[in-house]
Amino acid sequence: MTEVGPRLARLRETLAEQGIDAAVVSHPANRGYLSGFIVDDHGPDEPEGMLVVDRDRARFFTSIVNLPWAAAAVAAGIEAVDWGRPWPLELGKALKGDGIAKLGIEDEALTVAALTGIEEGLEGRTEVVRLGRLVDELRSRKDASELAIIAEAIRITDEAFVAATTDLAAGTTEKQLAARLDQAMRDLGAEGPGFGTIVAAGPHAARPHHDPTDRQIEESEPVVIDMGARLRGYNADLTRTIWVGEPTERLRTLYTIVFGANAAVASGLVVGMSGNDADALAREPIAAAGYGDEFTHGTGHGLGIKVHEAPSLRKEGTDELLTGHVVTIEPGIYLPDWGGVRIEDVVVIEETGARILTGAPKLAP
């Protein structure tokens, strides 16, 4: 279990600066970050719980059915509480008696009905404000325990990639290779893939989010693999473009361009850089090579409990890189009816720049 005490302390400090007495944390990733209990909701109408943090206590409100499970999973010092039914109204009533003058609520993961129910339970005795991205921003900066888990998830991903692609032969289908990758991650200790593994061969490689099919891999064509292990609630993310046999001249050329763009970002990221400027590190060399319009997505994103989280490395991105941010670097070029090339690594931002965490081999351009 990760250490949540310092995280709760940072949240309380931030709340105090904004004059907020307590917070209702509803987003599953943020609840998990602050409580140590990482569990997804069944849907917006069926949350697994709500974490309430005030100046002195942290309580995980949940149903009586989930109470024993939650009590065993939350970090020490956090109380698991039955919230009753209907839960929004009863949660509001429970908080009404706490003397909270100003309550911050994370409302992105709440339905309008749930938010209304909480406010009805408060009976107008508490000012309610929206927390916005407050917890997301705290969660974006990883501590040592989080970095250790992410690094282990990445190691599993790296090793699974090598195990599943060594001796890859033409005639293997996209689905077969994806299944090998997923099984290799599990065999190495992962809970499973953190997202649907992408294997995109030939023309399919022009689709950044392709679902594997029964298409057979052919020699000399691009095969884009995008994969990531999930471990103790955290995710890895890795993309490599490979081929069977010798690459065509076009594939070699595009691979060299993307390889260079990936390296330019890894060496150029610094603390304080905006997401827009980070994106430009990859976009400019690709555009200079004549493929600017074929780079159709952002350069990268934050990685952690969620596969995609803050900060965002994209055009017009305003997020600022800070120490502790874990981000992907994934430039790509996509040509319809031919295929594409994408190379993705994960780095952690440190005072001296970006340190690469992924280690799966890249083919020499």
Short mmCIF file of C-alpha atoms in Angstrom, two decimals:
data_model
loop_
_atom_site.label_atom_id
_atom_site.label_comp_id
_atom_site.label_asym_id
_atom_site.label_seq_id
_atom_site.Cartn_x
_atom_site.Cartn_y
_atom_site.Cartn_z
CA MET A 1 0.00 0.00 0.00
CA THR A 2 1.29 3.44 -0.90
CA GLU A 3 1.89 6.09 1.75
CA VAL A 4 -1.11 8.45 1.75
CA GLY A 5 -0.35 10.55 4.84
CA PRO A 6 1.76 13.17 3.04
CA ARG A 7 -0.81 13.31 0.22
CA LEU A 8 -3.62 14.06 2.65
CA ALA A 9 -1.43 16.70 4.29
CA ARG A 10 -0.86 18.40 0.93
CA LEU A 11 -4.58 18.34 0.20
CA ARG A 12 -5.41 19.85 3.60
CA GLU A 13 -2.82 22.56 3.08
CA THR A 14 -4.27 23.42 -0.32
CA LEU A 15 -7.83 23.43 1.02
CA ALA A 16 -6.82 25.72 3.88
CA GLU A 17 -5.23 28.16 1.43
CA GLN A 18 -8.59 28.37 -0.35
CA GLY A 19 -10.64 28.64 2.83
CA ILE A 20 -12.27 25.23 2.30
CA ASP A 21 -13.02 23.23 5.44
CA ALA A 22 -13.56 19.80 3.89
CA ALA A 23 -13.59 18.03 0.54
CA VAL A 24 -15.70 15.29 -1.01
CA VAL A 25 -13.44 13.38 -3.40
CA SER A 26 -15.52 11.44 -5.90
CA HIS A 27 -13.27 10.54 -8.83
CA PRO A 28 -12.07 6.91 -8.51
CA ALA A 29 -8.45 7.76 -9.34
CA ASN A 30 -8.35 10.60 -6.82
CA ARG A 31 -10.09 8.56 -4.13
CA GLY A 32 -7.51 5.83 -4.65
CA TYR A 33 -4.62 8.26 -4.60
CA LEU A 34 -5.68 9.72 -1.26
CA SER A 35 -6.99 6.58 0.46
CA GLY A 36 -4.85 3.76 -0.94
CA PHE A 37 -8.05 1.99 -2.04
CA ILE A 38 -7.94 2.01 -5.85
CA VAL A 39 -11.20 0.68 -7.29
CA ASP A 40 -13.23 1.72 -10.31
CA ASP A 41 -16.91 2.57 -10.08
CA HIS A 42 -19.53 0.45 -11.84
CA GLY A 43 -20.89 3.64 -13.37
CA PRO A 44 -21.88 7.21 -12.46
CA ASP A 45 -24.96 5.93 -10.61
CA GLU A 46 -23.05 3.26 -8.67
CA PRO A 47 -19.92 4.74 -7.06
CA GLU A 48 -17.91 2.48 -4.80
CA GLY A 49 -17.63 5.27 -2.29
CA MET A 50 -16.74 8.87 -1.51
CA LEU A 51 -13.69 10.05 0.40
CA VAL A 52 -14.36 12.96 2.75
CA VAL A 53 -11.31 14.81 4.02
CA ASP A 54 -11.60 17.55 6.63
CA ARG A 55 -9.00 19.22 8.82
CA ASP A 56 -8.79 16.34 11.28
CA ARG A 57 -10.22 13.22 9.68
CA ALA A 58 -10.44 11.23 6.48
CA ARG A 59 -13.49 9.01 6.04
CA PHE A 60 -14.35 6.62 3.22
CA PHE A 61 -18.14 6.52 2.91
CA THR A 62 -19.48 3.43 1.15
CA SER A 63 -22.37 0.96 1.16
CA ILE A 64 -22.86 -1.60 3.91
CA VAL A 65 -22.12 -4.31 1.31
CA ASN A 66 -18.68 -2.85 0.53
CA LEU A 67 -17.86 -1.77 4.08
CA PRO A 68 -15.70 -4.77 5.14
CA TRP A 69 -13.80 -4.68 1.84
CA ALA A 70 -13.21 -0.93 2.06
CA ALA A 71 -12.23 -1.08 5.74
CA ALA A 72 -9.53 -3.63 4.93
CA ALA A 73 -8.25 -1.72 1.89
CA VAL A 74 -8.03 1.90 2.98
CA ALA A 75 -4.83 3.22 4.50
CA ALA A 76 -4.31 3.33 8.24
CA GLY A 77 -6.01 6.29 9.86
CA ILE A 78 -8.88 6.41 7.36
CA GLU A 79 -12.26 5.32 8.72
CA ALA A 80 -14.66 3.33 6.53
CA VAL A 81 -18.26 4.44 7.14
CA ASP A 82 -21.65 3.13 5.97
CA TRP A 83 -23.33 5.98 4.14
CA GLY A 84 -26.88 4.61 4.21
CA ARG A 85 -29.54 4.92 1.52
CA PRO A 86 -30.13 6.93 -0.57
CA TRP A 87 -26.45 7.64 -0.30
CA PRO A 88 -26.30 11.24 -1.64
CA LEU A 89 -28.92 12.47 0.80
CA GLU A 90 -27.51 10.50 3.72
CA LEU A 91 -23.95 11.64 2.97
CA GLY A 92 -25.13 15.24 3.01
CA LYS A 93 -26.90 14.68 6.32
CA ALA A 94 -23.77 13.13 7.83
CA LEU A 95 -21.70 16.13 6.80
CA LYS A 96 -24.35 18.61 7.99
CA GLY A 97 -23.54 17.81 11.60
CA ASP A 98 -19.79 18.34 11.18
CA GLY A 99 -19.93 22.13 11.36
CA ILE A 100 -18.46 22.55 7.89
CA ALA A 101 -18.81 26.12 6.70
CA LYS A 102 -17.39 25.59 3.21
CA LEU A 103 -17.37 22.23 1.44
CA GLY A 104 -15.48 21.50 -1.76
CA ILE A 105 -16.94 18.80 -4.00
CA GLU A 106 -15.35 17.03 -6.94
CA ASP A 107 -18.35 16.98 -9.23
CA GLU A 108 -16.92 15.59 -12.50
CA ALA A 109 -17.65 12.01 -11.45
CA LEU A 110 -21.04 12.82 -9.90
CA THR A 111 -24.44 12.82 -11.56
CA VAL A 112 -26.61 15.90 -11.21
CA ALA A 113 -28.96 13.83 -9.05
CA ALA A 114 -26.14 12.82 -6.69
CA LEU A 115 -24.88 16.37 -6.33
CA THR A 116 -28.41 17.62 -5.72
CA GLY A 117 -28.96 14.91 -3.11
CA ILE A 118 -25.81 15.87 -1.19
CA GLU A 119 -26.84 19.52 -1.20
CA GLU A 120 -30.34 18.62 0.00
CA GLY A 121 -28.84 16.66 2.88
CA LEU A 122 -26.76 19.68 3.88
CA GLU A 123 -30.00 21.69 4.19
CA GLY A 124 -28.36 24.93 3.14
CA ARG A 125 -26.12 25.08 6.20
CA THR A 126 -22.90 24.72 4.21
CA GLU A 127 -21.51 26.67 1.28
CA VAL A 128 -20.70 24.25 -1.55
CA VAL A 129 -17.93 24.99 -4.06
CA ARG A 130 -16.47 22.97 -6.92
CA LEU A 131 -12.96 21.58 -6.48
CA GLY A 132 -12.27 21.38 -10.22
CA ARG A 133 -8.85 19.84 -10.96
CA LEU A 134 -7.40 20.47 -7.50
CA VAL A 135 -6.81 16.81 -6.62
CA ASP A 136 -5.86 15.91 -10.20
CA GLU A 137 -3.03 18.43 -10.02
CA LEU A 138 -1.80 17.05 -6.70
CA ARG A 139 -1.97 13.51 -8.11
CA SER A 140 -0.02 14.44 -11.22
CA ARG A 141 3.22 14.73 -9.21
CA LYS A 142 4.30 11.23 -8.25
CA ASP A 143 5.98 10.42 -4.94
CA ALA A 144 8.66 7.79 -4.42
CA SER A 145 6.25 4.94 -3.71
CA GLU A 146 4.26 5.68 -6.87
CA LEU A 147 7.40 5.92 -8.98
CA ALA A 148 8.53 2.53 -7.69
CA ILE A 149 5.25 0.89 -8.73
CA ILE A 150 5.23 2.59 -12.14
CA ALA A 151 8.85 1.56 -12.72
CA GLU A 152 7.96 -2.06 -11.92
CA ALA A 153 4.93 -1.95 -14.24
CA ILE A 154 7.21 -0.61 -16.97
CA ARG A 155 9.79 -3.35 -16.35
CA ILE A 156 7.06 -5.96 -16.77
CA THR A 157 5.90 -4.27 -19.97
CA ASP A 158 9.42 -4.11 -21.38
CA GLU A 159 10.07 -7.78 -20.67
CA ALA A 160 6.68 -8.85 -22.00
CA PHE A 161 7.32 -6.97 -25.24
CA VAL A 162 10.63 -8.76 -25.74
CA ALA A 163 9.21 -12.17 -24.84
CA ALA A 164 6.24 -11.87 -27.20
CA THR A 165 8.01 -10.33 -30.20
CA THR A 166 11.23 -12.34 -30.24
CA ASP A 167 11.13 -14.63 -33.28
CA LEU A 168 7.91 -13.02 -34.53
CA ALA A 169 7.06 -14.57 -37.89
CA ALA A 170 5.01 -13.45 -40.85
CA GLY A 171 1.59 -15.07 -40.79
CA THR A 172 0.97 -14.29 -37.11
CA THR A 173 -2.31 -12.42 -36.77
CA GLU A 174 -2.75 -9.15 -34.90
CA LYS A 175 -5.04 -10.90 -32.41
CA GLN A 176 -2.53 -13.68 -31.81
CA LEU A 177 0.29 -11.25 -31.08
CA ALA A 178 -1.93 -9.13 -28.81
CA ALA A 179 -2.89 -12.25 -26.85
CA ARG A 180 0.79 -13.19 -26.46
CA LEU A 181 1.62 -9.71 -25.17
CA ASP A 182 -1.25 -9.76 -22.67
CA GLN A 183 -0.36 -13.23 -21.40
CA ALA A 184 3.31 -12.31 -21.08
CA MET A 185 2.41 -9.32 -18.91
CA ARG A 186 0.29 -11.52 -16.64
CA ASP A 187 2.98 -14.19 -16.47
CA LEU A 188 5.45 -11.55 -15.30
CA GLY A 189 3.19 -10.41 -12.46
CA ALA A 190 0.86 -7.78 -13.90
CA GLU A 191 -2.81 -7.65 -12.94
CA GLY A 192 -3.37 -7.51 -16.69
CA PRO A 193 -3.15 -4.90 -19.43
CA GLY A 194 -4.04 -1.38 -18.34
CA PHE A 195 -5.85 -0.79 -21.63
CA GLY A 196 -6.69 -2.70 -24.78
CA THR A 197 -3.40 -3.78 -26.34
CA ILE A 198 -2.95 -2.39 -29.84
CA VAL A 199 -1.35 -4.45 -32.58
CA ALA A 200 -1.73 -2.68 -35.92
CA ALA A 201 -0.04 -4.17 -38.99
CA GLY A 202 0.36 -2.76 -42.48
CA PRO A 203 -2.39 -0.26 -43.41
CA HIS A 204 -3.96 -0.74 -39.98
CA ALA A 205 -0.92 1.03 -38.48
CA ALA A 206 -2.36 4.29 -39.86
CA ARG A 207 -5.01 4.10 -37.12
CA PRO A 208 -3.58 5.28 -33.77
CA HIS A 209 -6.25 3.39 -31.78
CA HIS A 210 -6.70 0.25 -33.84
CA ASP A 211 -8.33 -2.88 -32.40
CA PRO A 212 -6.44 -6.08 -33.32
CA THR A 213 -8.01 -8.21 -36.06
CA ASP A 214 -7.38 -11.54 -37.77
CA ARG A 215 -5.19 -9.82 -40.37
CA GLN A 216 -1.87 -11.61 -40.77
CA ILE A 217 1.40 -9.74 -40.37
CA GLU A 218 3.38 -9.58 -43.59
CA GLU A 219 7.10 -9.11 -44.11
CA SER A 220 8.59 -5.61 -44.46
CA GLU A 221 5.48 -3.75 -43.24
CA PRO A 222 5.10 -1.64 -40.08
CA VAL A 223 3.67 -3.32 -37.00
CA VAL A 224 2.72 -0.80 -34.30
CA ILE A 225 2.43 -2.27 -30.80
CA ASP A 226 0.96 -0.12 -27.99
CA MET A 227 0.77 -1.90 -24.64
CA GLY A 228 1.03 -1.36 -20.90
CA ALA A 229 0.88 -3.48 -17.76
CA ARG A 230 -1.32 -2.57 -14.82
CA LEU A 231 0.24 -3.20 -11.41
CA ARG A 232 -1.22 -2.37 -7.99
CA GLY A 233 -3.50 0.21 -9.55
CA TYR A 234 -0.85 1.95 -11.68
CA ASN A 235 -0.15 1.75 -15.40
CA ALA A 236 2.71 1.50 -17.85
CA ASP A 237 2.54 2.63 -21.48
CA LEU A 238 4.86 1.59 -24.30
CA THR A 239 4.74 1.79 -28.08
CA ARG A 240 7.20 0.26 -30.49
CA THR A 241 7.08 -0.08 -34.27
CA ILE A 242 8.65 -3.28 -35.53
CA TRP A 243 8.77 -5.32 -38.73
CA VAL A 244 9.48 -8.85 -39.91
CA GLY A 245 12.42 -9.22 -42.28
CA GLU A 246 13.81 -6.06 -43.87
CA PRO A 247 11.87 -2.78 -43.87
CA THR A 248 10.89 -0.99 -47.04
CA GLU A 249 12.72 2.25 -47.79
CA ARG A 250 9.62 4.25 -46.87
CA LEU A 251 9.32 2.47 -43.52
CA ARG A 252 12.99 3.02 -42.77
CA THR A 253 12.68 6.73 -43.63
CA LEU A 254 9.58 7.34 -41.51
CA TYR A 255 10.99 5.33 -38.62
CA THR A 256 14.15 7.45 -38.66
CA ILE A 257 12.09 10.67 -38.53
CA VAL A 258 9.92 9.49 -35.64
CA PHE A 259 12.91 8.03 -33.80
CA GLY A 260 14.61 11.43 -33.99
CA ALA A 261 11.49 13.29 -32.83
CA ASN A 262 11.14 10.96 -29.85
CA ALA A 263 14.78 11.55 -28.88
CA ALA A 264 14.42 15.32 -29.30
CA VAL A 265 11.59 15.44 -26.79
CA ALA A 266 13.35 13.18 -24.29
CA SER A 267 16.44 15.38 -24.33
CA GLY A 268 14.55 18.68 -24.43
CA LEU A 269 11.99 18.44 -21.63
CA VAL A 270 12.73 20.71 -18.66
CA VAL A 271 10.94 21.81 -15.52
CA GLY A 272 8.64 24.75 -16.22
CA MET A 273 8.10 23.93 -19.89
CA SER A 274 4.52 24.21 -21.14
CA GLY A 275 2.68 21.34 -22.76
CA ASN A 276 2.62 23.34 -25.99
CA ASP A 277 6.39 23.83 -26.02
CA ALA A 278 6.96 20.15 -25.20
CA ASP A 279 4.71 19.19 -28.11
CA ALA A 280 6.69 21.45 -30.44
CA LEU A 281 9.87 19.49 -29.71
CA ALA A 282 8.35 16.55 -31.59
CA ARG A 283 6.13 18.40 -34.05
CA GLU A 284 8.79 20.68 -35.52
CA PRO A 285 11.22 18.00 -36.78
CA ILE A 286 8.35 15.94 -38.17
CA ALA A 287 6.99 19.01 -39.97
CA ALA A 288 10.46 19.88 -41.25
CA ALA A 289 10.63 16.43 -42.83
CA GLY A 290 7.36 17.13 -44.65
CA TYR A 291 4.98 15.10 -42.49
CA GLY A 292 3.49 17.72 -40.17
CA ASP A 293 -0.08 17.02 -41.28
CA GLU A 294 0.45 13.30 -40.73
CA PHE A 295 1.22 13.72 -37.02
CA THR A 296 -2.40 13.73 -35.92
CA HIS A 297 -2.35 13.58 -32.11
CA GLY A 298 -0.58 15.12 -29.14
CA THR A 299 2.99 14.29 -28.21
CA GLY A 300 2.22 12.83 -24.80
CA HIS A 301 0.23 12.69 -21.59
CA GLY A 302 0.59 12.06 -17.91
CA LEU A 303 0.59 8.47 -16.66
CA GLY A 304 -0.23 6.91 -13.31
CA ILE A 305 -3.42 5.55 -11.80
CA LYS A 306 -5.05 6.59 -15.06
CA VAL A 307 -3.51 5.80 -18.43
CA HIS A 308 -4.24 9.35 -19.56
CA GLU A 309 -3.95 12.08 -16.95
CA ALA A 310 -2.33 15.48 -16.41
CA PRO A 311 -0.15 16.98 -17.71
CA SER A 312 -0.97 17.05 -21.41
CA LEU A 313 1.78 17.53 -24.01
CA ARG A 314 -0.14 18.90 -26.98
CA LYS A 315 -0.58 21.95 -29.16
CA GLU A 316 -1.95 24.84 -27.10
CA GLY A 317 -1.41 22.77 -23.95
CA THR A 318 -1.07 25.02 -20.90
CA ASP A 319 0.00 22.44 -18.31
CA GLU A 320 3.44 23.20 -16.88
CA LEU A 321 5.95 20.39 -16.39
CA LEU A 322 6.94 19.94 -12.75
CA THR A 323 9.24 17.57 -10.90
CA GLY A 324 7.51 14.27 -10.28
CA HIS A 325 5.44 14.37 -13.44
CA VAL A 326 5.48 11.06 -15.31
CA VAL A 327 4.69 11.62 -18.98
CA THR A 328 4.72 9.73 -22.26
CA ILE A 329 6.58 10.78 -25.41
CA GLU A 330 4.80 9.30 -28.42
CA PRO A 331 5.29 11.07 -31.76
CA GLY A 332 3.91 9.35 -34.83
CA ILE A 333 3.37 9.60 -38.57
CA TYR A 334 0.29 8.04 -40.18
CA LEU A 335 -0.30 7.53 -43.90
CA PRO A 336 -3.75 6.19 -44.89
CA ASP A 337 -3.67 3.04 -47.04
CA TRP A 338 0.00 2.48 -46.17
CA GLY A 339 0.43 2.42 -42.40
CA GLY A 340 2.21 4.37 -39.71
CA VAL A 341 5.05 4.61 -37.23
CA ARG A 342 4.83 5.51 -33.53
CA ILE A 343 7.50 5.24 -30.84
CA GLU A 344 6.51 5.85 -27.23
CA ASP A 345 8.59 6.08 -24.09
CA VAL A 346 7.78 7.08 -20.52
CA VAL A 347 9.88 9.62 -18.63
CA VAL A 348 9.84 11.19 -15.18
CA ILE A 349 10.57 14.91 -14.91
CA GLU A 350 13.43 15.70 -12.53
CA GLU A 351 15.34 18.88 -11.73
CA THR A 352 17.95 17.95 -14.34
CA GLY A 353 15.43 17.10 -17.07
CA ALA A 354 13.64 13.96 -18.21
CA ARG A 355 14.78 10.50 -17.11
CA ILE A 356 13.63 7.69 -19.38
CA LEU A 357 11.90 4.82 -17.56
CA THR A 358 11.07 2.54 -20.49
CA GLY A 359 13.77 0.23 -21.75
CA ALA A 360 12.25 -2.00 -24.43
CA PRO A 361 14.59 -2.14 -27.43
CA LYS A 362 14.02 0.07 -30.43
CA LEU A 363 15.07 -1.10 -33.87
CA ALA A 364 18.03 0.84 -35.24
CA PRO A 365 16.85 3.35 -37.88
#
